[in-house]
Amino acid sequence: MDFTDQRLVFRPGDDGYDEESAGFQTGFTQRPAIVFAAESADDVVAAVSYAADAGLPVGVQATGHGLPGSSEGGVLISTRRMDSVRIDADARTVTVGAGVRWAQVVEAAAAHGLAPLNGSAPGVGAVSYTLGGGLSILAREFGYAADHVRWLDVVTADGELRHVTARTQPELFWGLLGGGANLGVVTALEIGLVPVARLYGGAIEFDGYEVDPGRVLRAYEEWTRTVPDEVTSSVAALVYPDIPQLPPHLRGRYLVTVRVAYTGPEAAGELLVAPLREIGPVVSDSLREMPYTDSHTIHSDPDFPHSYYGDSVVVGDLDVAAASELFTLTGPAAGAMHVVQINQLGGALAKPAGNAVPYREAGWLVRVLSPFEGTDLVAVRAVQERAFGLFAPGAVGRLLNFAFGAGDRPDGLYDSGTQKRLADLKATYDPANLFRRNYGVRP
């Protein structure tokens, strides 16, 4: 099968090659031998078949928030043009193409009083996010996004387009959801929506110079013991650089922020967050009732491409002393920007599901993301190694969706049982290792 439009095939030196191979993550360059800008599942079949015949590795990129895998010197399939969104309001589902961003789904679903289980950044690709598990802003109430998938269309290494459901191909269905981009190229999937049109949420920001970050951590951890599963929350810390590109009120500030999303009524939400407002004087308090279409304002993640390196660890219980030391390590004395976020897990995330998303027993996720443009990546990695070492005694593993640049270190991304099942699937569907985003899983 030939690629539909040769004008959408790019090689080094071609006009459009750099733009097509670039993504949101600018810290790691990639130079594929050829880029296929797919517009359809047939295009993906043609691209995979070409790579298989040529013996070239395949990487896939939708929005480029994560790295596309081993496309260096190989084939990169860009799916951003495959951006169809179809809502079935009666069934409470949405069918999304491989290049769809969550913002598109949020907007389309809102017209029917529904919401997807998207993450904090609306520019993230819906399919790639879901294949990695998908930790949403409503995760404790509804579980991982992967838990709500009905079917997937995937092109495997043999160039076959397969329609995969839990009934027709249960093992492949299990492995695709949580296994990431290691078994094929997902061209579309259908996923459930939830009946959420509004929520109570926002962020409370404390000045880390005026309010002890350890105090915020202790109060937050104690608060999480009292909240229902309908509350999904996190605590974050960040030292903003004193640069003119930032608004004046953020320059040089050290902010410790508690973020909350709650699907109950506003009055109940106000009662729930009252202990947070008693921690100390606040810089800002945006907690309020809002339409779900405004939910991205809870985190206000940057929407412009930039370079970053990040990783995570999941633990059973949160060691508040270790977390306080983490805030000190990455705070004002660090000499470079590090974004720390600690998420409460549990609730529906702990429920078993028929997919490969691991570590459901974990109670907490600890993340560190470090912008490194103009800084030494070796030094950034050294800080993160020290940071995650603080949690080594209670560490359960790492989460695939938060290995930003650290996917080259596969240890801990899966428990041994999950890794063995995924390796068996790899041997069945990709024995030549065409898709080399292995995460430590090889045929």
Coordinates of C-alpha atoms in Angstrom, one line a residue:
M1 CA 0.0 0.0 0.0
D2 CA 1.4 3.4 -0.9
F3 CA 1.2 6.5 1.3
T4 CA -1.8 8.6 0.2
D5 CA -0.2 11.9 -0.3
Q6 CA 3.5 12.1 -1.1
R7 CA 3.5 15.8 -0.2
L8 CA 3.1 14.6 3.4
V9 CA 6.3 12.5 3.4
F10 CA 9.3 14.4 4.6
R11 CA 13.1 13.7 4.6
P12 CA 15.9 15.7 6.1
G13 CA 16.4 18.9 4.1
D14 CA 12.8 19.0 2.9
D15 CA 10.6 22.0 3.6
G16 CA 8.4 21.2 6.6
Y17 CA 10.7 18.4 7.9
D18 CA 11.8 20.3 11.0
E19 CA 8.3 21.5 11.8
E20 CA 6.8 18.0 11.3
S21 CA 9.3 16.3 13.5
A22 CA 9.3 18.9 16.3
G23 CA 6.9 18.6 19.2
F24 CA 6.0 20.2 22.5
Q25 CA 9.1 18.7 24.2
T26 CA 12.0 20.7 22.7
G27 CA 14.7 19.4 25.0
F28 CA 15.5 16.3 23.0
T29 CA 16.0 16.6 19.2
Q30 CA 15.1 13.8 16.9
R31 CA 16.3 13.3 13.3
P32 CA 14.2 10.5 11.7
A33 CA 15.2 9.3 8.2
I34 CA 11.7 9.9 7.1
V35 CA 8.5 11.4 8.5
F36 CA 5.0 10.2 7.4
A37 CA 2.4 12.8 8.2
A38 CA -0.6 10.4 8.4
E39 CA -4.1 11.5 7.6
S40 CA -5.8 8.1 7.9
A41 CA -5.4 4.6 9.2
D42 CA -4.4 3.6 5.7
D43 CA -1.6 6.0 5.8
V44 CA -0.4 4.5 9.1
V45 CA -0.6 1.0 7.5
A46 CA 1.6 2.2 4.6
A47 CA 4.1 3.9 7.0
V48 CA 4.4 0.8 9.2
S49 CA 4.8 -1.5 6.2
Y50 CA 7.5 0.7 4.7
A51 CA 9.4 0.6 8.0
A52 CA 9.0 -3.1 8.3
D53 CA 10.3 -3.7 4.8
A54 CA 13.2 -1.3 5.3
G55 CA 14.0 -2.7 8.8
L56 CA 13.7 0.7 10.4
P57 CA 12.5 1.5 13.9
V58 CA 9.2 3.4 14.3
G59 CA 8.3 6.2 16.5
V60 CA 4.8 7.9 16.8
Q61 CA 4.1 11.5 17.7
A62 CA 0.8 13.2 18.1
T63 CA 1.4 16.4 20.1
G64 CA 4.9 15.6 21.3
H65 CA 4.5 16.2 25.0
G66 CA 6.4 13.0 25.5
L67 CA 9.2 11.5 23.3
P68 CA 8.2 9.4 20.4
G69 CA 10.6 6.6 21.0
S70 CA 13.4 5.3 18.7
S71 CA 12.7 7.3 15.5
E72 CA 16.3 8.5 15.3
G73 CA 17.5 7.4 11.8
G74 CA 14.2 5.6 11.4
V75 CA 10.5 6.3 10.7
L76 CA 8.4 8.9 12.5
I77 CA 4.7 8.7 12.1
S78 CA 3.0 12.1 12.9
T79 CA -0.7 11.6 13.7
R80 CA -1.7 15.2 14.5
R81 CA -3.9 15.4 11.3
M82 CA -6.0 12.5 12.5
D83 CA -8.1 14.7 14.7
S84 CA -11.7 13.5 14.4
V85 CA -13.9 13.6 17.4
R86 CA -17.3 11.8 17.5
I87 CA -19.6 12.0 20.5
D88 CA -22.3 9.5 21.2
A89 CA -24.2 11.3 23.9
D90 CA -26.7 8.4 24.5
A91 CA -23.9 5.9 25.1
R92 CA -21.7 8.5 26.9
T93 CA -18.7 7.7 24.7
V94 CA -16.4 9.5 22.4
T95 CA -14.4 8.2 19.5
V96 CA -11.1 10.0 19.0
G97 CA -8.5 9.9 16.3
A98 CA -4.8 9.4 17.0
G99 CA -4.0 13.1 16.9
V100 CA -6.8 14.5 19.0
R101 CA -6.0 16.8 21.9
W102 CA -8.0 16.7 25.1
A103 CA -9.2 20.3 24.6
Q104 CA -11.2 19.2 21.6
V105 CA -12.9 16.5 23.5
V106 CA -13.6 18.7 26.5
E107 CA -15.4 21.2 24.3
A108 CA -17.3 18.7 22.3
A109 CA -18.5 16.7 25.3
A110 CA -19.5 19.8 27.3
A111 CA -22.3 20.4 24.8
H112 CA -23.9 17.2 26.1
G113 CA -23.2 17.8 29.8
L114 CA -20.4 15.2 29.7
A115 CA -16.6 15.3 30.3
P116 CA -13.6 13.1 29.4
L117 CA -11.1 11.9 31.9
N118 CA -8.4 14.2 30.7
G119 CA -5.3 15.4 32.5
S120 CA -4.4 18.8 33.7
A121 CA -3.0 20.1 30.3
P122 CA -5.6 20.3 27.6
G123 CA -3.0 20.3 24.8
V124 CA -2.0 16.7 25.5
G125 CA -2.8 14.0 23.0
A126 CA -5.8 11.9 24.1
V127 CA -4.7 8.6 22.6
S128 CA -1.1 8.6 23.8
Y129 CA -2.2 9.8 27.3
T130 CA -4.7 6.9 27.5
L131 CA -2.2 4.3 26.3
G132 CA 0.1 5.3 29.2
G133 CA -2.8 5.0 31.7
G134 CA -4.2 8.5 31.9
L135 CA -4.3 10.1 35.4
S136 CA -7.1 12.6 35.2
I137 CA -8.1 15.6 37.3
L138 CA -11.1 13.4 38.4
A139 CA -9.0 10.2 38.9
R140 CA -9.9 9.3 42.5
E141 CA -13.5 9.2 41.6
F142 CA -13.4 7.5 38.2
G143 CA -10.0 5.7 38.0
Y144 CA -7.6 5.8 35.1
A145 CA -8.7 6.9 31.6
A146 CA -7.5 3.5 30.3
D147 CA -10.2 1.8 32.5
H148 CA -12.9 3.4 30.4
V149 CA -11.7 2.4 26.9
R150 CA -14.3 0.3 24.8
W151 CA -12.2 -0.5 21.8
L152 CA -9.0 0.5 19.9
D153 CA -8.0 0.3 16.2
V154 CA -4.3 -0.5 16.0
V155 CA -1.8 -1.1 13.2
T156 CA 0.6 -3.9 14.4
A157 CA 4.1 -4.6 13.1
D158 CA 2.8 -6.9 10.3
G159 CA 1.0 -3.9 8.8
E160 CA -2.5 -5.2 9.8
L161 CA -5.2 -2.9 11.1
R162 CA -6.9 -4.6 14.0
H163 CA -10.1 -3.7 15.8
V164 CA -9.4 -4.7 19.4
T165 CA -11.9 -5.2 22.2
A166 CA -11.8 -6.9 25.5
R167 CA -13.9 -9.7 24.0
T168 CA -12.3 -10.2 20.6
Q169 CA -8.6 -10.0 21.6
P170 CA -8.5 -9.7 25.4
E171 CA -4.8 -10.1 25.8
L172 CA -3.8 -7.5 23.2
F173 CA -6.5 -5.2 24.6
W174 CA -5.0 -5.6 28.1
G175 CA -1.5 -4.8 26.9
L176 CA -2.3 -1.8 24.8
L177 CA -3.8 0.0 27.7
G178 CA -0.9 0.7 30.0
G179 CA 1.7 -0.7 27.6
G180 CA 2.2 2.6 25.7
A181 CA 3.4 2.7 22.1
N182 CA 5.2 -0.6 22.2
L183 CA 2.8 -2.9 20.4
G184 CA 1.6 -0.9 17.5
V185 CA 0.2 2.4 16.3
V186 CA -3.3 3.1 17.7
T187 CA -5.2 5.1 15.0
A188 CA -8.4 5.6 17.0
L189 CA -10.2 4.5 20.2
E190 CA -13.6 4.8 21.9
I191 CA -13.6 5.8 25.5
G192 CA -16.3 6.5 28.0
L193 CA -17.3 9.9 29.2
V194 CA -18.6 10.9 32.6
P195 CA -21.7 12.9 33.5
V196 CA -19.8 16.0 34.8
A197 CA -20.7 19.4 33.5
R198 CA -19.3 21.5 36.4
L199 CA -17.1 21.0 39.4
Y200 CA -15.8 22.8 42.4
G201 CA -12.0 23.4 42.2
G202 CA -9.1 25.6 41.8
A203 CA -5.8 26.3 43.7
I204 CA -4.6 27.9 46.9
E205 CA -1.1 29.4 46.7
F206 CA 1.1 30.0 49.7
D207 CA 4.3 32.0 49.6
G208 CA 7.1 29.5 50.5
Y209 CA 9.2 32.3 52.0
E210 CA 6.4 33.2 54.5
V211 CA 4.7 29.9 55.1
D212 CA 6.9 26.9 55.9
P213 CA 6.5 24.4 53.0
G214 CA 6.8 21.6 55.5
R215 CA 3.8 23.0 57.3
V216 CA 1.8 23.1 54.1
L217 CA 2.8 19.5 53.4
R218 CA 1.8 18.2 56.9
A219 CA -1.5 20.0 56.8
Y220 CA -2.3 18.8 53.3
E221 CA -1.4 15.2 54.0
E222 CA -3.6 15.2 57.1
W223 CA -6.4 16.8 55.1
T224 CA -6.3 14.1 52.5
R225 CA -7.1 11.5 55.1
T226 CA -10.5 13.1 55.6
V227 CA -11.7 13.7 52.0
P228 CA -14.1 11.5 50.0
D229 CA -13.1 9.8 46.7
E230 CA -14.9 12.6 44.8
V231 CA -11.9 14.9 45.7
T232 CA -8.8 14.6 43.5
S233 CA -5.9 16.8 44.6
S234 CA -2.2 17.5 44.7
V235 CA 0.3 19.8 46.3
A236 CA 3.1 21.4 44.2
A237 CA 6.1 23.7 44.7
L238 CA 7.9 25.9 42.2
V239 CA 10.5 28.7 42.4
Y240 CA 9.7 31.1 39.5
P241 CA 12.8 32.7 37.9
D242 CA 13.1 36.4 38.1
I243 CA 12.9 37.0 34.3
P244 CA 10.9 39.7 32.3
Q245 CA 9.0 37.0 30.4
L246 CA 6.9 36.3 33.5
P247 CA 4.2 38.5 34.9
P248 CA 5.5 40.7 37.6
H249 CA 3.6 39.0 40.4
L250 CA 5.3 35.7 39.7
R251 CA 8.9 36.8 39.2
G252 CA 11.2 35.3 41.8
R253 CA 8.3 33.9 43.8
Y254 CA 8.4 30.6 45.7
L255 CA 4.9 29.2 45.6
V256 CA 3.6 26.1 47.3
T257 CA 0.2 25.3 45.9
V258 CA -2.7 22.9 46.7
R259 CA -4.9 22.0 43.8
V260 CA -8.3 20.6 44.1
A261 CA -11.1 19.2 41.9
Y262 CA -14.3 18.1 43.5
T263 CA -17.5 17.0 41.7
G264 CA -19.9 17.7 44.6
P265 CA -21.9 20.8 45.3
E266 CA -20.2 24.2 45.9
A267 CA -21.4 24.4 49.5
A268 CA -19.9 21.0 50.4
G269 CA -16.7 22.0 48.6
E270 CA -16.4 25.1 50.7
L271 CA -16.7 23.0 53.8
L272 CA -14.1 20.5 52.5
V273 CA -11.4 23.1 51.7
A274 CA -11.9 25.1 54.9
P275 CA -8.9 23.4 56.6
L276 CA -6.6 24.3 53.7
R277 CA -7.5 28.0 54.1
E278 CA -6.4 27.8 57.7
I279 CA -2.8 26.7 56.9
G280 CA -1.6 30.3 56.7
P281 CA -1.9 33.5 54.7
V282 CA -2.4 32.9 51.0
V283 CA -1.0 34.6 47.8
S284 CA -4.1 33.6 45.9
D285 CA -7.2 31.5 46.2
S286 CA -9.1 30.5 43.1
L287 CA -11.3 27.8 44.6
R288 CA -14.8 28.2 43.1
E289 CA -17.5 26.4 41.2
M290 CA -16.7 26.3 37.4
P291 CA -17.9 24.8 34.2
Y292 CA -15.8 21.7 33.3
T293 CA -14.6 23.7 30.3
D294 CA -12.6 25.9 32.8
S295 CA -11.0 22.9 34.6
H296 CA -7.7 23.5 32.9
T297 CA -7.3 26.6 35.1
I298 CA -6.9 24.5 38.2
H299 CA -3.3 23.7 37.1
S300 CA -2.7 26.3 34.4
D301 CA 0.0 24.2 32.8
P302 CA 2.2 26.1 30.3
D303 CA 0.9 25.7 26.7
F304 CA 4.0 26.6 24.8
P305 CA 6.8 24.2 23.7
H306 CA 9.8 24.0 26.0
S307 CA 12.5 21.6 27.2
Y308 CA 12.1 19.5 30.4
Y309 CA 13.3 16.4 32.0
G310 CA 11.1 14.6 34.5
D311 CA 10.4 11.4 36.3
S312 CA 8.2 10.0 39.1
V313 CA 7.9 7.5 41.9
V314 CA 4.8 5.9 43.4
V315 CA 4.7 5.0 47.1
G316 CA 2.3 3.4 49.5
D317 CA 2.2 6.1 52.2
L318 CA 3.6 9.6 51.9
D319 CA 6.7 10.1 54.0
V320 CA 6.1 13.8 54.9
A321 CA 9.6 14.2 56.2
A322 CA 11.0 13.0 52.9
A323 CA 8.6 15.2 51.0
S324 CA 9.7 18.2 53.1
E325 CA 13.3 17.4 52.3
L326 CA 12.4 17.2 48.6
F327 CA 10.9 20.7 48.8
T328 CA 14.1 21.9 50.3
L329 CA 16.3 20.2 47.8
T330 CA 14.3 21.6 44.8
G331 CA 13.5 25.0 46.4
P332 CA 15.2 28.4 46.3
A333 CA 18.7 26.9 47.2
A334 CA 18.6 24.6 44.2
G335 CA 19.9 27.2 41.8
A336 CA 17.7 26.0 39.0
M337 CA 14.0 25.5 38.4
H338 CA 12.4 22.3 39.5
V339 CA 8.6 21.7 39.6
V340 CA 7.5 19.3 42.3
Q341 CA 4.0 17.8 42.4
I342 CA 2.7 15.2 44.8
N343 CA -0.7 13.6 44.0
Q344 CA -3.0 11.7 46.3
L345 CA -3.9 8.4 44.6
G346 CA -6.3 5.8 45.9
G347 CA -10.0 5.8 45.5
A348 CA -11.1 4.4 42.1
L349 CA -7.5 4.2 41.0
A350 CA -7.0 1.3 43.4
K351 CA -9.7 -0.8 41.8
P352 CA -8.6 -3.7 39.5
A353 CA -9.2 -3.3 35.8
G354 CA -8.5 -5.4 32.7
N355 CA -5.4 -3.5 31.5
A356 CA -1.7 -3.2 32.1
V357 CA -1.7 0.0 34.2
P358 CA 0.4 -1.0 37.2
Y359 CA 0.8 -0.1 40.9
R360 CA -2.8 0.3 41.7
E361 CA -2.0 -0.3 45.4
A362 CA 0.0 2.9 45.6
G363 CA -1.3 5.8 47.6
W364 CA 0.8 8.6 46.3
L365 CA 2.6 9.8 43.2
V366 CA 5.7 12.1 43.5
R367 CA 6.8 13.9 40.4
V368 CA 9.7 16.2 39.6
L369 CA 10.0 18.1 36.3
S370 CA 13.0 20.2 35.6
P371 CA 13.3 22.6 32.7
F372 CA 16.9 22.5 31.5
E373 CA 17.4 24.9 28.6
G374 CA 20.6 26.7 29.4
T375 CA 21.4 24.4 32.3
D376 CA 23.4 21.2 32.5
L377 CA 21.2 18.1 31.9
V378 CA 23.7 16.0 33.9
A379 CA 23.2 18.3 36.9
V380 CA 19.4 18.1 36.5
R381 CA 19.5 14.3 36.5
A382 CA 21.8 14.4 39.5
V383 CA 19.2 16.5 41.4
Q384 CA 16.4 14.2 40.4
E385 CA 18.4 11.1 41.4
R386 CA 18.8 12.6 44.9
A387 CA 15.2 13.6 45.0
F388 CA 13.7 10.2 44.2
G389 CA 16.3 8.6 46.5
L390 CA 14.5 10.2 49.4
F391 CA 11.5 7.9 48.7
A392 CA 13.5 4.7 48.0
P393 CA 12.4 2.9 51.2
G394 CA 8.7 3.2 50.3
A395 CA 9.0 3.2 46.5
V396 CA 6.6 0.9 44.6
G397 CA 7.6 1.9 41.1
R398 CA 7.3 4.6 38.4
L399 CA 4.5 5.7 36.1
L400 CA 5.1 5.7 32.3
N401 CA 3.2 8.9 31.6
F402 CA 5.5 10.9 33.8
A403 CA 8.9 9.6 32.5
F404 CA 9.6 12.9 30.6
G405 CA 12.9 12.2 29.0
A406 CA 13.6 9.4 31.5
G407 CA 12.1 6.7 29.4
D408 CA 15.6 5.6 28.7
R409 CA 15.6 4.2 32.2
P410 CA 13.1 1.4 32.2
D411 CA 13.5 0.0 35.7
G412 CA 10.4 0.2 37.8
L413 CA 7.9 1.1 35.1
Y414 CA 6.2 -2.2 35.5
D415 CA 6.0 -4.9 38.2
S416 CA 7.5 -8.2 37.2
G417 CA 4.2 -10.0 36.4
T418 CA 3.0 -7.2 34.1
Q419 CA 6.4 -6.9 32.4
K420 CA 6.3 -10.7 31.7
R421 CA 2.9 -10.5 30.1
L422 CA 3.9 -7.5 28.0
A423 CA 7.0 -9.3 26.9
D424 CA 5.0 -12.2 25.7
L425 CA 2.7 -9.9 23.7
K426 CA 5.7 -8.2 22.3
A427 CA 7.1 -11.5 21.1
T428 CA 3.7 -12.2 19.4
Y429 CA 2.9 -8.9 17.8
D430 CA 6.3 -7.3 17.2
P431 CA 9.0 -10.0 17.3
A432 CA 11.4 -7.9 15.2
N433 CA 11.1 -5.0 17.7
L434 CA 9.9 -2.5 15.2
F435 CA 8.4 -0.3 17.9
R436 CA 11.3 0.3 20.2
R437 CA 9.7 2.4 22.8
N438 CA 10.2 -0.7 24.9
Y439 CA 10.1 0.6 28.5
G440 CA 12.3 -2.4 29.3
V441 CA 9.8 -4.8 27.5
R442 CA 11.4 -6.7 24.7
P443 CA 10.4 -9.8 22.7

